[in-house]
Short mmCIF file of C-alpha atoms in Angstrom, two decimals:
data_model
loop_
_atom_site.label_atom_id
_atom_site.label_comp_id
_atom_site.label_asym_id
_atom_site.label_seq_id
_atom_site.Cartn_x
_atom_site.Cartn_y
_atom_site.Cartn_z
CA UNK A 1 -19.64 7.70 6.84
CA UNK A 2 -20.19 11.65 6.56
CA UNK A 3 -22.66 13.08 3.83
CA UNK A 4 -21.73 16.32 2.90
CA UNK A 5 -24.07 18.43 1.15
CA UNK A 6 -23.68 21.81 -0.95
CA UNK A 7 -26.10 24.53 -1.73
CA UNK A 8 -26.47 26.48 -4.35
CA UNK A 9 -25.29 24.19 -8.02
CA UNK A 10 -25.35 27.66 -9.57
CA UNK A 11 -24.62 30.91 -8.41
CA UNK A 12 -24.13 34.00 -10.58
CA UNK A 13 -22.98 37.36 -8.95
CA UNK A 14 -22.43 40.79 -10.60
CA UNK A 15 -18.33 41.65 -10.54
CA UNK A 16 -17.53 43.55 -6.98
CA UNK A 17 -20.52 41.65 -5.06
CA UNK A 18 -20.07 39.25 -2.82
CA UNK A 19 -20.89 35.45 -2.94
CA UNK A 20 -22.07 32.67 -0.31
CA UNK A 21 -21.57 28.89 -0.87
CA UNK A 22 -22.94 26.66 1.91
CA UNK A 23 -22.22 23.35 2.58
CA UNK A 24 -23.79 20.84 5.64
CA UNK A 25 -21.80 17.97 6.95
CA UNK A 26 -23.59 14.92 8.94
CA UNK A 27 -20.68 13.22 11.01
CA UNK A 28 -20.18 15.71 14.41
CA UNK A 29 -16.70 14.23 14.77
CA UNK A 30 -15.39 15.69 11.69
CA UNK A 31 -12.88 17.85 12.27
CA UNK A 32 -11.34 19.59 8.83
CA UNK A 33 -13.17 21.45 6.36
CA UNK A 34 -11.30 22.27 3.00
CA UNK A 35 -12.55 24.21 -0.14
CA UNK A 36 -11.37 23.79 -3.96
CA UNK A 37 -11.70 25.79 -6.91
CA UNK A 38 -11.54 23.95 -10.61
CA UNK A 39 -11.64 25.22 -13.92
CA UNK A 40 -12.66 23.66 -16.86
CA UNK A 41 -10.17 21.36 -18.07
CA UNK A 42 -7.73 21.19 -14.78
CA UNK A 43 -7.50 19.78 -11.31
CA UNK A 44 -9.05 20.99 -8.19
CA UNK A 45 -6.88 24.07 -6.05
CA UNK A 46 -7.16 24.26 -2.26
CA UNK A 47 -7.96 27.74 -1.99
CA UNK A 48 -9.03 27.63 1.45
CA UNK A 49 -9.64 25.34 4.69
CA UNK A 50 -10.72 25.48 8.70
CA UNK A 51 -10.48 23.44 11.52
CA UNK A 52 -13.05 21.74 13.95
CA UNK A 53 -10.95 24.56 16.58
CA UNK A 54 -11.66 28.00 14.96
CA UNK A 55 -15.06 29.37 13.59
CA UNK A 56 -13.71 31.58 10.66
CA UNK A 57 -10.33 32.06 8.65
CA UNK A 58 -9.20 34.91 6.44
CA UNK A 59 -7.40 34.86 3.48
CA UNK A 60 -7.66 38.27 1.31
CA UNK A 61 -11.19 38.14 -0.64
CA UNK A 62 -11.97 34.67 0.67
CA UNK A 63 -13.30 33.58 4.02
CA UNK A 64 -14.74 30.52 5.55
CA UNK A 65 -16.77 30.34 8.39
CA UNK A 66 -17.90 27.04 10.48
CA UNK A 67 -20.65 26.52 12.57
CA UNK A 68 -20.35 23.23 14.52
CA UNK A 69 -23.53 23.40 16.46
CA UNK A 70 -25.30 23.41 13.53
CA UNK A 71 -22.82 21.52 10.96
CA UNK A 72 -22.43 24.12 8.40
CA UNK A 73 -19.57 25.64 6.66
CA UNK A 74 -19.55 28.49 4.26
CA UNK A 75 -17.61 30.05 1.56
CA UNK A 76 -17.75 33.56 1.37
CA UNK A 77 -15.90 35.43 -2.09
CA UNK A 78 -15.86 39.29 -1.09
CA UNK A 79 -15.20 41.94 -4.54
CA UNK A 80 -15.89 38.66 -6.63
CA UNK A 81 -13.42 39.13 -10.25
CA UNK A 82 -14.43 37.51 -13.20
CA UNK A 83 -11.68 35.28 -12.80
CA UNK A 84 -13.25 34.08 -9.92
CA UNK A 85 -15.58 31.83 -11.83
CA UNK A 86 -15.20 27.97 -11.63
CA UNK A 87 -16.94 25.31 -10.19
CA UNK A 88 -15.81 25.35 -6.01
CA UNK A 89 -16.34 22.17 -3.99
CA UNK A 90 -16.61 21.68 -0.75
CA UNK A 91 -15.36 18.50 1.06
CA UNK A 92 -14.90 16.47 4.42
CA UNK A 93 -13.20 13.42 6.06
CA UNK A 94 -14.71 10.13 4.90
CA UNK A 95 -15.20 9.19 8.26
CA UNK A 96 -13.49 9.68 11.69
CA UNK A 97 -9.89 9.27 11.67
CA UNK A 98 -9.84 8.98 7.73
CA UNK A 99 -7.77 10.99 5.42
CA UNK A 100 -9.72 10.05 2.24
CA UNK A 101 -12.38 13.31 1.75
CA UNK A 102 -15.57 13.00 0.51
CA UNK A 103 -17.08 16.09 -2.03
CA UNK A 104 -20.00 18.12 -2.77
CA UNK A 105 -21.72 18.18 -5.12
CA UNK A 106 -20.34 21.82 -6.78
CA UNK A 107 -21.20 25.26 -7.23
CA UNK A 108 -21.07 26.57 -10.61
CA UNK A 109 -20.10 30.45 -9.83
CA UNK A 110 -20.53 32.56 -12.92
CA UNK A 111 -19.25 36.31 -12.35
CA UNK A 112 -20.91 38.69 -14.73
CA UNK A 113 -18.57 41.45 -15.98
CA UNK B 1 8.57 23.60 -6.75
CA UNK B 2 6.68 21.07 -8.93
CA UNK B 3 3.27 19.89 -7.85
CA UNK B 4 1.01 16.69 -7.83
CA UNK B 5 2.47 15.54 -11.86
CA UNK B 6 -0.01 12.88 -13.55
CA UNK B 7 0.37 12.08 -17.17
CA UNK B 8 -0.85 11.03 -19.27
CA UNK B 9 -3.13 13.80 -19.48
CA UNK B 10 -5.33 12.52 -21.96
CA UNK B 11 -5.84 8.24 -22.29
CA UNK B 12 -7.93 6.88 -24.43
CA UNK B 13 -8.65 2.95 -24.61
CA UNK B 14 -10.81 0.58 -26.43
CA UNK B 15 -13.01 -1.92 -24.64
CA UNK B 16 -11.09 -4.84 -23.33
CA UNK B 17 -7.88 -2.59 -22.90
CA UNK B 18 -5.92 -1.66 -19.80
CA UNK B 19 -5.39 1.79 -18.94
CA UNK B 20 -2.16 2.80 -16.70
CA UNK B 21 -2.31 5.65 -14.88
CA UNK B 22 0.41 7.71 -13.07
CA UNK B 23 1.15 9.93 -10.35
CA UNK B 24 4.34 11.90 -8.93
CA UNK B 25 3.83 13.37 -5.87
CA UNK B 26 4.96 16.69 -4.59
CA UNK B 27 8.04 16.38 -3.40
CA UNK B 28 8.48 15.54 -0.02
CA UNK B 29 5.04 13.77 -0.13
CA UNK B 30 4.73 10.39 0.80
CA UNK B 31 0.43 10.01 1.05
CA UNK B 32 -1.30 9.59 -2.32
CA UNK B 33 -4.84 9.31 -2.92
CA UNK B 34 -6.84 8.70 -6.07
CA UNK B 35 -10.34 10.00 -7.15
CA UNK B 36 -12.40 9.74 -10.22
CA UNK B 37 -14.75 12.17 -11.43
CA UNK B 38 -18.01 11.62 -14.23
CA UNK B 39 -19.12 14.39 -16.31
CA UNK B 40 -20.94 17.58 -14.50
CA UNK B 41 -20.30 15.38 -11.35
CA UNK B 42 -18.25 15.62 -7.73
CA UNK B 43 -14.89 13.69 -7.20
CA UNK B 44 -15.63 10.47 -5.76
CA UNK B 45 -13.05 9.07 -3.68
CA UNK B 46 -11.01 5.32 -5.01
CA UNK B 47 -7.89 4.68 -2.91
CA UNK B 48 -5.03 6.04 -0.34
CA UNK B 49 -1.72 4.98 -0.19
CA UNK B 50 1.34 5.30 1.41
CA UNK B 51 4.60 4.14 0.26
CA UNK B 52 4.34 0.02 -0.20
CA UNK B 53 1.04 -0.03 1.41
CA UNK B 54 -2.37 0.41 0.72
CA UNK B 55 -3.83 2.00 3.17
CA UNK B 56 -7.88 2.42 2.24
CA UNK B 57 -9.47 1.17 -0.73
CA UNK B 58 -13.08 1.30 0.23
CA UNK B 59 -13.86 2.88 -2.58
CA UNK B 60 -12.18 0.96 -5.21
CA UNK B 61 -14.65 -0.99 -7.41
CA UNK B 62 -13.70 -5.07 -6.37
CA UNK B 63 -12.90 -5.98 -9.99
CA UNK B 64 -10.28 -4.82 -12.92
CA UNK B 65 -8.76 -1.93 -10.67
CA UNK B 66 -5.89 -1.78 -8.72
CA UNK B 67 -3.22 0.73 -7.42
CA UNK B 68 0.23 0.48 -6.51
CA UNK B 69 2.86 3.15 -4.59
CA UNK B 70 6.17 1.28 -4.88
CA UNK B 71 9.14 2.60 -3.13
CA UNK B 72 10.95 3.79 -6.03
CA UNK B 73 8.89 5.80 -8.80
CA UNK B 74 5.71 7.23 -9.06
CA UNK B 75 2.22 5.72 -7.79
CA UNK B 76 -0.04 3.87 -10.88
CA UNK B 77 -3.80 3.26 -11.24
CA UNK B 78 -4.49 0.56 -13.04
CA UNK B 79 -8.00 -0.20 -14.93
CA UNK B 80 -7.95 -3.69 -16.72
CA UNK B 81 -10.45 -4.55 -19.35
CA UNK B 82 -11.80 -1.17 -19.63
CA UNK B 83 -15.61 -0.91 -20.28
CA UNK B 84 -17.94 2.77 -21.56
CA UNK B 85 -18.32 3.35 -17.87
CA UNK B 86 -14.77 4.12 -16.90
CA UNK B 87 -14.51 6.94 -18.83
CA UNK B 88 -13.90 9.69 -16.63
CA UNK B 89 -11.02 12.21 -15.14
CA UNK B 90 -9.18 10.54 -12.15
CA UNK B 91 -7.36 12.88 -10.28
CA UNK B 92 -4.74 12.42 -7.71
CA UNK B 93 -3.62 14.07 -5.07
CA UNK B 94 -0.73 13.93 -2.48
CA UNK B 95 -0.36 15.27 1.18
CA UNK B 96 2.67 15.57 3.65
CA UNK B 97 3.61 12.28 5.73
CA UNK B 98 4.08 14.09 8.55
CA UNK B 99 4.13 17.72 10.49
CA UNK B 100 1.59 20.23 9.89
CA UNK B 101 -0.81 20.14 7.65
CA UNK B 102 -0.29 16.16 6.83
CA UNK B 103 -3.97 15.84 5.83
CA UNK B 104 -3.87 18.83 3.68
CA UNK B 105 -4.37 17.55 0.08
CA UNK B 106 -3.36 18.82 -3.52
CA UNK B 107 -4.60 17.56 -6.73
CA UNK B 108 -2.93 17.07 -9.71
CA UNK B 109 -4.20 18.26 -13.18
CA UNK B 110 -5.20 14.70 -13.82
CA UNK B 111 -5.77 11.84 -16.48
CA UNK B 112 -9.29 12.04 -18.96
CA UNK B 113 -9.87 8.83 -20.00
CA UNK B 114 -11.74 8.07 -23.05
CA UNK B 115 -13.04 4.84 -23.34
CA UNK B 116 -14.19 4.00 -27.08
#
């Protein structure tokens, strides 16, 4: 089944920079790529996710970008707010054909006022 | 437009006890999936279902849980004879049966169960 794997566990940014989370995937057949945001207390939020048929997508201050030669996806969080911080995971099919996703491990992003 | 509803929000349970667990999709979902998640740790995948059927449970432990999605109401995860080690938040999440986007998922706020 796929491994995914997410770099950094912590991250803290000053507010307005930018910030990178990168995650590596194993299985070359997966094929959809979503990231969530959670706060303490509550569920997971989609805020973003790609397909195995683009390399980046755009949405305001958040971008992802996917490399499939190399089987990494990024996060990138441009003019980061304080109310940016939250724990973001990454995630990945289960296997081929599978809906079921499979998680990283986090990133703790902490955005200094 | 109400999301992914789970409730309770907060459970807790004694050893030996059976925790219910439930889950209202989004409307117009008919794909429900369950994951738990331990303290300072990822979500770890349980169980998908459709409506009537269970469609993977690979990661379902093989004793005192089960899940249901009847036809009528919402879908339950149930935990029989709770022990320490099921405390945890279990999360659901729902995604479109069909058309674009059918794999997209979205979580509900989810159940923290307390086991004492």
């Amino acid at each position: 089944g796929e491994n995914v794997e997410q770099h950094p566990s912590t991250l803290s940014v000053q507010e307005g920079d930018s910030a990178v989370i990168k995650c590596t995937y194993s299985d070359s057949a997966s094929n959809y790529f979503p990231w969530y945001k959670q706060e303490l207390g509550k569920g997971p939020q989609l805020i973003i996710d790609i397909r195995s048929n683009v390399g980046e997508k755009k949405d305001q201050r958040i971008a992802v970008t996917l490399n499939k030669t190399a089987k990494h996806f990024s996060l990138h969080i441009t003019e980061t707010q304080p109310e940016d911080s939250a724990v973001y995971f990454c995630a990945a099919p289960l296997g081929t054909g599978r809906r079921a996703l499979t998680f990283g491990s986090g990133t703790r992003l902490q955005v200094q006022p | 437009n109400a999301g992914v509803m789970q409730n309770p929000r907060h459970l807790v349970r004694r050893r030996g006890q059976e925790a219910r667990l439930r889950c209202s999709p989004m409307k117009g979902h008919s794909h429900v999936y369950w994951y738990r998640q331990l303290p300072e740790e990822g979500l770890k995948f349980m169980v998908y279902l459709q409506k009537e059927n269970i469609i993977d449970e690979s990661g379902m432990p093989k004793e005192r849980f089960s899940a249901e999605f009847p036809k009528e109401g919402p879908s339950i995860l149930r935990i029989q004879q709770v022990v320490r080690g099921d405390s945890a938040a279990y999360f659901c999440a729902s995604s479109p049966g069909q058309g674009v986007g059918t794999d997209t998922q979205y979580f509900g706020p989810g159940t923290r169960l307390t086991v004492l």
